[in-house]
Amino acid sequence: MKNILLYCILIIIILLPSCSDILEEKPQSLAVNTFYNTAGEVESAIGAIYTPLRSNFNSTYPSLLECSSDMFFTGRGSWVNPAEFQGFDSKNQTREQGMWGNFYSSIRNANLIIQNVPNSDVLSEEEKNMYIGEAQFLRALCYFHLIRNWGAVPLRTEENFDEFNVARTSVEDVYKFIISDLQSAETKLPDEPFAEGHPSKWVAKTVLSDVYFYTGDYDLATAKAGEVIDSNKYSLVEVQTSEDFGKIFGATVTNTTEEIFYLEYCVESSWGYLHYLLGTDQTYAGFSGYYVCFSNSDYIVYKNWDNDDLRKVYNWYEFSGGDPGTLCNKKFTDPGSFYPSNDYPFYRYTDLLLIYAEASCRNAGSPTTEGMEALNMVHRRAYGYPATQISPVDFKISEYSKESFIELCIKERGYETVAEAKRWFDLRRLGKEKAAEIIKATRGVDIADKAYLWPIPIMETEYNEAITDNNPGY
Amino acid sequence: MEKNRIIHGLSLCSFKILRIMKLTIFLMLISFIGVFASETYSQTTKLSLKVEKMSLEEFLIEIENQSEFRFFYAGKIDVNKKVSGEYKNEEITEILDDIKVKAGIKYEVMGRQIVLSPIDKDKVIKSLQQQKSISGRVKDVSGEPLPGVAVVINGTTKGTITDMDGNYTIPNVSGETVLVFSFVGMKKQKIVVGNQSNINIILEPDAIALDEVVAIGYGTVKKSDLTGAVTSVGSEEIAAFPTTNIVQALQGRSSGVVVKQNSGSPGDAISVRIRGTNSIQGGNEPLYVIDGFPSSSSKPTVLDNSNIESIEVLKDASSVAIYGSRGANGVVLITTKKGKAGKPTVSYDASVGFQSLRKKLDMMNATEYASFYNLQRVNDGLSPYFSDEEINTLGEGFDWQDFVFSTSPIQSHAITVCGGNDKTKFSIMGNMFNQDGIIEGSGYGRYSITANIDQKLSDKITVNYSSTLAKTKLDNKNWGGERFGASLISAALCAPPSLTAYNDDGSCRVLRTAYPFVSEGLTNPVNYINEISDVRKSNEILANINFIYKPIKDLTVKIHGGIENSDDRNDYYKTVKYVDSQGYASIGSYQSTSYLNENTINYEKSIGKHDFSVLGGFTYQNFKTTSIGGSGSGFLSDNTKTGNLSSASIPGIPSSGYTKSVILSGLGRLNYVYDNRYLVTVNMRADGSSKYSKGSKWGYFPSGAIAWKIKEENFMQDVEEISNLKLRASYGVTGSQAISAYATLNNLYSGKTVFGDALNTTFAPGSRLPGDLKWETTTQYDVGVDLGIMNNRYNFSIDYYHKRTDDLLNTVSLPLSSGFSSTIKNIGVIQNQGLELSFDGNLLQGDFSWDMDGNISFNKSKVKELYGGKDIYGGWQDMLVIADNLTLLREGEPMSVFYGYLKNGYDDEGFEAYKDLNTDGVIDENDKTIIGDPNADFVYALNSHMSFKCFELSLFFQGSQGNDIANIGAVGNNITYGYGTNQLEEVYTDHWTPENTNAKYPKITREQKMQFSDRQIEDGSYLRLRDIQFAYNLPLSVLNSSCFEKIKIYFSAQNYLTITKYSGWDPEVNSLGGSSSIAQGIDHYSYPTAKTLTFGINVTFK
């Protein structure tokens, strides 16, 4: 019997595979600690900074910002709330929470690059600089959006991004950080991007000028914008008819001379923002839109808009499915297609020209010739004239004071960037008083004090123990 | 005489019938009825009568008047013969003995029937008295031959015992002889021999057979020797009515087990909770062990109801601890039908049913719809949309519920062949199950073949093999959820009744643009029904082989190898006709394979009063899943469907996946019984899992149980009423593999981003921060009492348990600014405690027999500890107007209670108002409170089975009490008026107006601002007649008896009666149900449960 038992036990032991490594996991995937070495690895990790950013700009983020502009009349359904300027309801608080998360996701992925790339023993210094510069640029871009929407935010860098509890850093210090990141990026980034869709040093300079402009450093803003203009890297796309604007915003356009920095979308990974702008008819895309923010033909901004401005015709169309006079925006269309591949124009040359125009005026205390020319370039093109030649629609410098020129710039920016999710930031930049005045005049409502900043999301205040206060009103 | 005829028509009738009846048939009837005959009537009935020169006929009628006796003739009897006599309180036999000589008759009492025959005149009677040899075969109800059955001539000790194949022979018996068949655990049966020479008997199980053997992990045990809380569910209950999944058949059959159908969609998932919910992170489904194979699936889809011999539900820690790290949620042991020695039996079971929507919701008709939205527009300062003339022409309009739901068939066929000899036993089963859903195009079908072979190679070695091959097909139309008609099921309620499904030219109507005020999401159901196909086909295999070696008498060595494999393929196609589609096709293919090797040694020994058995072993099981997927959109034609992905104008990104995990275990068990009075069980299992961090991979799960059979004590021997009394107590630790493979590793996930109109691959960490993790463990104790009275005719069981899960694996939210949204930590404690009562009894015996059983289970859960004491939100639902987490885990509260606002009537404008709980003057997050509890106070079931002769009537009631349902889907149909959705009719009749401020519904305006509140919480209690079945067992006299052994036809109805206050389609709803879901009791446009009428037949061939 003893033998039999032994025999059985022997069989069992033979049947069992050796135990030492059997419980070790061997996934068919890549591990964090061994990555970020080669150019291919780092470039794919840089791509991961764009992914959350792209999903933010894919639909609700631009819609939410655009609902709070004076260019659109109102929102529909749950989008009524952001259009009322009274602070966010719970639905829109949930929306902004996702956006907050996406920006910080991009920041995390940028931090991983900044943290790990210096340790690579494969990459050259030049390559390392280029990649780190891009990560710094994108990190700064994310913080620039965060700070304009939420005010003081936790500053997560490559040093502290894996800590759970990080307090809010003052607006001033976040801007300092943004500027230092962009300054670093403008030195590290190459003159020409290493591949399409990536930033060059000129892109970093453009964003830097925007940051200076936004924070009121008009001399630096003018200088930076001037640097980019003088580089002659960019020029405006010429148009003759309103349809010609399709050469800038159309789905088939991949690259134009006025493109500074775009977030790209393609048919396999399409741009959902169109759903939010278009009506449920299928004239301007193969699908039915939601028309979450729309205008109306008797809306004051629309009425005051010169009918000869090709942008007015290009942008708006009457949607018959809504209440009488409903206007939807068709700046971005992809007729017939179910998967719009239009790109989000983060920075176009017109942005830069208008920054230059206004900043130079504010800096000099009166309109400058160069500034007026920059403004006129944008204006001429809008009426179908060559951008760089004198045209009948030119504004004359002699007719404008500092104040009226700034007004003109603000108006021109509004027409030029409609539906690009930039107007609310412009209103905020002008200060509460001016923003309230514009919204009162166009929308007929007073902006509640709490509406100037979005609330820090619950998932942050609840789980970040270092955050004890929220924005006013929340 | 004339008078008597009228009054005693019945008995005269029996005379008449008898006259034209052949004796052979009569005797067959007798033997048939004899099964049910009550022996005692003739002995207990005392008669008093006085007759003088009365004719025999009148005399017999007089006896019939006084009693329930009925007389029958066998042969020619002179009924006019005169008889006299005086009897006081005498038995019928005494009276008949007295007159039989004068009347020239013989008699035979068979229960209440008495057969009279002439003395010495009839050859037939002679033959009855002839001495002859009787042989036959004894089987149990499942057709298995019964060896060792005592066959005794009534009133004597003469008799025999059936052999291995259930055969017996008794020489020298006469036709008058009554044979008594008895076997432990079976109902005794008496049969009159008559002129038969071959008598085959089927013995039915006794109400409760304590010697019944039940399966426990890695072995079996006599029911009377159980130390833990184990419920056994038999094959008849499992196969009572057709269900898609055998797990559905468990509902109500065992105390402590809550089976929730997530929806009524054929083939949809089912949530099973044994003794509450233990885990937040991990699955809460029990472990299913099929013929010894611990299945990797959270629902055993491979088997058909008719394959099941029995299901054992292991509930307490000592019974489940042998499954260690997988036992925390309870274990369900499934045993398939095995072959039996003896002549092969073939049986065929078939049923056909018709399902329909259980109830329709009362929605507005077209006229009301138009008036309603006119009113909304007027209230919101717009002009009415519909003109009066239009409204007048609308009438009732289109009924979308009728359009979407229809009556649909369900059918099931099973052929079972069993047989074998003392060396080889086999069973082969073929099954077909096909269910069409009540939504056209939805359905579930399964073809399966199951085989079990058991071969004795020698006295010491046995090999057995079991396998099931199943091919399943799921046609999915289970698109619920969403809002304002953006899903199939939502659209069935939201679509305007003023619009039809098709345009006049036959094309599909586009609903979203039909009126300016309808939601852009509103989609015509035709799109889902006709233009999307979503088919999942699966090939499943479960195969086991066991080598059983018994080197010496008490030692068993068992080597078990098993394979579980599932190859699934999902084909999804959306046609170009679907609204906003240019065609989309995707194919997903998944393979999951699990290999098992278990090696156990069992030693059993009895020494004097000591019985013990020791089990030891080790096991290895791995789980591997691979997947591959492809897709494409933009098709020229719908002809290609998923057949040619490369023809897509936009090819999708191919995907693939791989995971593998391993469990390595050692296990041991000691059972010790002293003097059949004191029982002790000790279990130990050590599990090593690849999923956990280094150093925490191994978990140890000990348990123990004691039981005391009080009935076996000397002092109980005189208490005859009590036939069984046992006290049980157990304590143990089990675990849960709450995490998926690789959860502790710091891995990168791939993604895509666009540069220059082309996709580029990206790599980044996921949103969950990995960390070191160890097992979560559940400690449970259980005390129980089993009581049997009147020879176990009535049995009661009561169990109290207390479970505590520690080191609860828990998703801990991280500040979003960290770039991660969550991590998993071993933090948290949940407690469940409860009481389970079950009862079964044989209320009536005899011709009319009535069995009843029932159970009731109370469970109270409590969240004891959470990470940082912080609440965990869950059950996110987005109805646009309300977008919130519906459920919450909070320390001190039951599991996942509903969390929201309390409604507080209406404000002056007719808008919904909420209670300002903290009285700070604003309604905000701080005014939220717990507004409902999805956990039932108790669930219960009652099963009644009545039989009378050939007829059977079964009723199966099942219910749940005190659970709340969050009817979130209703938001779109009773409170949101801004999206053109159809509303409940009562919204039209009872809404806020300045004159009716106390209305059920608020003002009709699109401007409402609302929150998730107790308005959406409803009482989900229900009592349901889950099944009522009426069956008729065909008497074999009407059949060609050489062919059939048994034919039963039945008619049954499921879910035809439901008592509930719940306003939705059905209270059995669990939209967010899933194996790891803790968000229970939410109704968000779920595929409604159907009611079914079923006709069926069970045939056993000879």
CSV table of N, CA, C and O in Angstrom, one decimal, chain A residues 350-394:
chain,number,residue,atom,x,y,z
A,350,THR,N,-4.7,84.4,-38.4
A,350,THR,CA,-5.6,85.5,-38.1
A,350,THR,C,-5.5,85.8,-36.6
A,350,THR,O,-5.6,86.9,-36.2
A,351,ASP,N,-5.5,84.7,-35.8
A,351,ASP,CA,-5.4,84.9,-34.3
A,351,ASP,C,-4.2,85.8,-34.0
A,351,ASP,O,-4.3,86.7,-33.2
A,352,LEU,N,-3.1,85.4,-34.6
A,352,LEU,CA,-1.8,86.0,-34.3
A,352,LEU,C,-1.9,87.5,-34.8
A,352,LEU,O,-1.5,88.4,-34.1
A,353,LEU,N,-2.5,87.7,-36.0
A,353,LEU,CA,-2.6,89.1,-36.5
A,353,LEU,C,-3.4,90.0,-35.6
A,353,LEU,O,-3.1,91.1,-35.3
A,354,LEU,N,-4.5,89.4,-35.1
A,354,LEU,CA,-5.4,90.2,-34.3
A,354,LEU,C,-4.8,90.4,-32.9
A,354,LEU,O,-5.1,91.5,-32.3
A,355,ILE,N,-4.1,89.4,-32.4
A,355,ILE,CA,-3.4,89.7,-31.2
A,355,ILE,C,-2.4,90.8,-31.4
A,355,ILE,O,-2.3,91.8,-30.5
A,356,TYR,N,-1.7,90.8,-32.5
A,356,TYR,CA,-0.7,91.8,-32.7
A,356,TYR,C,-1.4,93.2,-32.8
A,356,TYR,O,-0.9,94.2,-32.2
A,357,ALA,N,-2.5,93.2,-33.6
A,357,ALA,CA,-3.2,94.5,-33.8
A,357,ALA,C,-3.6,95.1,-32.5
A,357,ALA,O,-3.3,96.3,-32.2
A,358,GLU,N,-4.3,94.3,-31.6
A,358,GLU,CA,-4.8,94.9,-30.4
A,358,GLU,C,-3.7,95.2,-29.4
A,358,GLU,O,-3.7,96.2,-28.7
A,359,ALA,N,-2.7,94.2,-29.3
A,359,ALA,CA,-1.7,94.3,-28.3
A,359,ALA,C,-0.8,95.6,-28.6
A,359,ALA,O,-0.4,96.3,-27.7
A,360,SER,N,-0.5,95.7,-29.9
A,360,SER,CA,0.3,96.9,-30.3
A,360,SER,C,-0.3,98.2,-30.0
A,360,SER,O,0.3,99.1,-29.5
A,361,CYS,N,-1.6,98.2,-30.2
A,361,CYS,CA,-2.4,99.4,-29.9
A,361,CYS,C,-2.4,99.7,-28.4
A,361,CYS,O,-2.1,100.8,-27.9
A,362,ARG,N,-2.7,98.7,-27.6
A,362,ARG,CA,-2.7,98.8,-26.2
A,362,ARG,C,-1.3,99.2,-25.7
A,362,ARG,O,-1.2,100.0,-24.7
A,363,ASN,N,-0.3,98.7,-26.3
A,363,ASN,CA,1.1,98.9,-25.8
A,363,ASN,C,1.5,100.3,-26.2
A,363,ASN,O,2.0,101.1,-25.3
A,364,ALA,N,1.1,100.8,-27.4
A,364,ALA,CA,1.5,102.1,-27.8
A,364,ALA,C,0.6,103.2,-27.3
A,364,ALA,O,0.9,104.4,-27.4
A,365,GLY,N,-0.6,102.8,-26.9
A,365,GLY,CA,-1.5,103.8,-26.4
A,365,GLY,C,-2.4,104.4,-27.5
A,365,GLY,O,-3.3,105.1,-27.3
A,366,SER,N,-2.1,104.0,-28.8
A,366,SER,CA,-2.9,104.3,-29.9
A,366,SER,C,-2.7,103.3,-31.0
A,366,SER,O,-1.7,102.6,-31.0
A,367,PRO,N,-3.6,103.3,-32.0
A,367,PRO,CA,-3.4,102.3,-33.1
A,367,PRO,C,-2.0,102.5,-33.8
A,367,PRO,O,-1.6,103.7,-34.0
A,368,THR,N,-1.4,101.4,-34.1
A,368,THR,CA,-0.1,101.5,-34.9
A,368,THR,C,-0.4,101.2,-36.3
A,368,THR,O,-1.3,100.5,-36.6
A,369,THR,N,0.5,101.6,-37.2
A,369,THR,CA,0.3,101.3,-38.6
A,369,THR,C,0.4,99.8,-38.8
A,369,THR,O,-0.4,99.2,-39.5
A,370,GLU,N,1.4,99.2,-38.2
A,370,GLU,CA,1.6,97.7,-38.3
A,370,GLU,C,0.3,97.0,-37.8
A,370,GLU,O,-0.1,96.1,-38.4
A,371,GLY,N,-0.2,97.5,-36.7
A,371,GLY,CA,-1.4,96.9,-36.1
A,371,GLY,C,-2.6,97.0,-37.0
A,371,GLY,O,-3.3,96.1,-37.2
A,372,MET,N,-2.7,98.2,-37.5
A,372,MET,CA,-3.9,98.5,-38.4
A,372,MET,C,-3.7,97.6,-39.6
A,372,MET,O,-4.7,97.0,-40.1
A,373,GLU,N,-2.5,97.4,-40.1
A,373,GLU,CA,-2.3,96.6,-41.3
A,373,GLU,C,-2.7,95.1,-41.0
A,373,GLU,O,-3.3,94.4,-41.8
A,374,ALA,N,-2.3,94.7,-39.8
A,374,ALA,CA,-2.6,93.3,-39.4
A,374,ALA,C,-4.1,93.1,-39.3
A,374,ALA,O,-4.6,92.1,-39.8
A,375,LEU,N,-4.8,94.1,-38.7
A,375,LEU,CA,-6.3,94.0,-38.7
A,375,LEU,C,-6.9,94.0,-40.1
A,375,LEU,O,-7.8,93.2,-40.4
A,376,ASN,N,-6.4,94.9,-40.9
A,376,ASN,CA,-6.9,95.0,-42.3
A,376,ASN,C,-6.7,93.8,-43.1
A,376,ASN,O,-7.5,93.4,-43.9
A,377,MET,N,-5.6,93.1,-42.8
A,377,MET,CA,-5.3,91.8,-43.6
A,377,MET,C,-6.5,90.9,-43.3
A,377,MET,O,-7.0,90.3,-44.2
A,378,VAL,N,-6.8,90.8,-42.1
A,378,VAL,CA,-7.9,89.8,-41.7
A,378,VAL,C,-9.2,90.3,-42.3
A,378,VAL,O,-10.0,89.5,-42.9
A,379,HIS,N,-9.4,91.6,-42.2
A,379,HIS,CA,-10.7,92.2,-42.7
A,379,HIS,C,-10.9,92.1,-44.2
A,379,HIS,O,-11.9,91.8,-44.7
A,380,ARG,N,-9.8,92.4,-44.9
A,380,ARG,CA,-9.8,92.4,-46.4
A,380,ARG,C,-10.2,91.0,-46.9
A,380,ARG,O,-11.0,90.8,-47.7
A,381,ARG,N,-9.5,90.0,-46.3
A,381,ARG,CA,-9.7,88.7,-46.7
A,381,ARG,C,-11.2,88.3,-46.5
A,381,ARG,O,-11.8,87.6,-47.3
A,382,ALA,N,-11.8,88.8,-45.4
A,382,ALA,CA,-13.2,88.5,-45.1
A,382,ALA,C,-14.1,89.0,-46.2
A,382,ALA,O,-15.2,88.5,-46.4
A,383,TYR,N,-13.7,90.0,-46.9
A,383,TYR,CA,-14.5,90.5,-48.0
A,383,TYR,C,-14.1,90.1,-49.3
A,383,TYR,O,-14.5,90.6,-50.4
A,384,GLY,N,-13.2,89.2,-49.4
A,384,GLY,CA,-12.7,88.6,-50.7
A,384,GLY,C,-11.6,89.3,-51.3
A,384,GLY,O,-11.4,89.1,-52.5
A,385,TYR,N,-11.0,90.2,-50.6
A,385,TYR,CA,-9.9,91.0,-51.2
A,385,TYR,C,-8.6,90.3,-50.8
A,385,TYR,O,-8.5,89.7,-49.8
A,386,PRO,N,-7.5,90.5,-51.7
A,386,PRO,CA,-6.2,90.0,-51.3
A,386,PRO,C,-5.8,90.6,-50.0
A,386,PRO,O,-5.9,91.8,-49.8
A,387,ALA,N,-5.2,89.8,-49.1
A,387,ALA,CA,-5.0,90.3,-47.7
A,387,ALA,C,-3.9,91.3,-47.6
A,387,ALA,O,-3.9,92.2,-46.7
A,388,THR,N,-3.0,91.3,-48.6
A,388,THR,CA,-1.9,92.2,-48.4
A,388,THR,C,-2.0,93.5,-49.3
A,388,THR,O,-1.0,94.2,-49.3
A,389,GLN,N,-3.1,93.6,-50.0
A,389,GLN,CA,-3.2,94.8,-50.8
A,389,GLN,C,-4.3,95.7,-50.3
A,389,GLN,O,-5.3,95.2,-49.8
A,390,ILE,N,-4.1,97.0,-50.5
A,390,ILE,CA,-5.1,98.0,-50.0
A,390,ILE,C,-6.4,97.7,-50.7
A,390,ILE,O,-6.5,97.4,-51.9
A,391,SER,N,-7.5,97.8,-49.9
A,391,SER,CA,-8.8,97.4,-50.5
A,391,SER,C,-9.8,98.5,-50.1
A,391,SER,O,-9.6,99.3,-49.2
A,392,PRO,N,-11.0,98.5,-50.7
A,392,PRO,CA,-12.0,99.5,-50.4
A,392,PRO,C,-12.6,99.3,-49.0
A,392,PRO,O,-13.2,100.3,-48.5
A,393,VAL,N,-12.4,98.1,-48.4
A,393,VAL,CA,-13.0,98.0,-47.1
A,393,VAL,C,-12.0,98.3,-46.0
A,393,VAL,O,-12.3,98.0,-44.8
A,394,ASP,N,-10.8,98.7,-46.3
A,394,ASP,CA,-9.8,99.0,-45.3
A,394,ASP,C,-10.3,100.0,-44.3
A,394,ASP,O,-11.0,101.0,-44.6
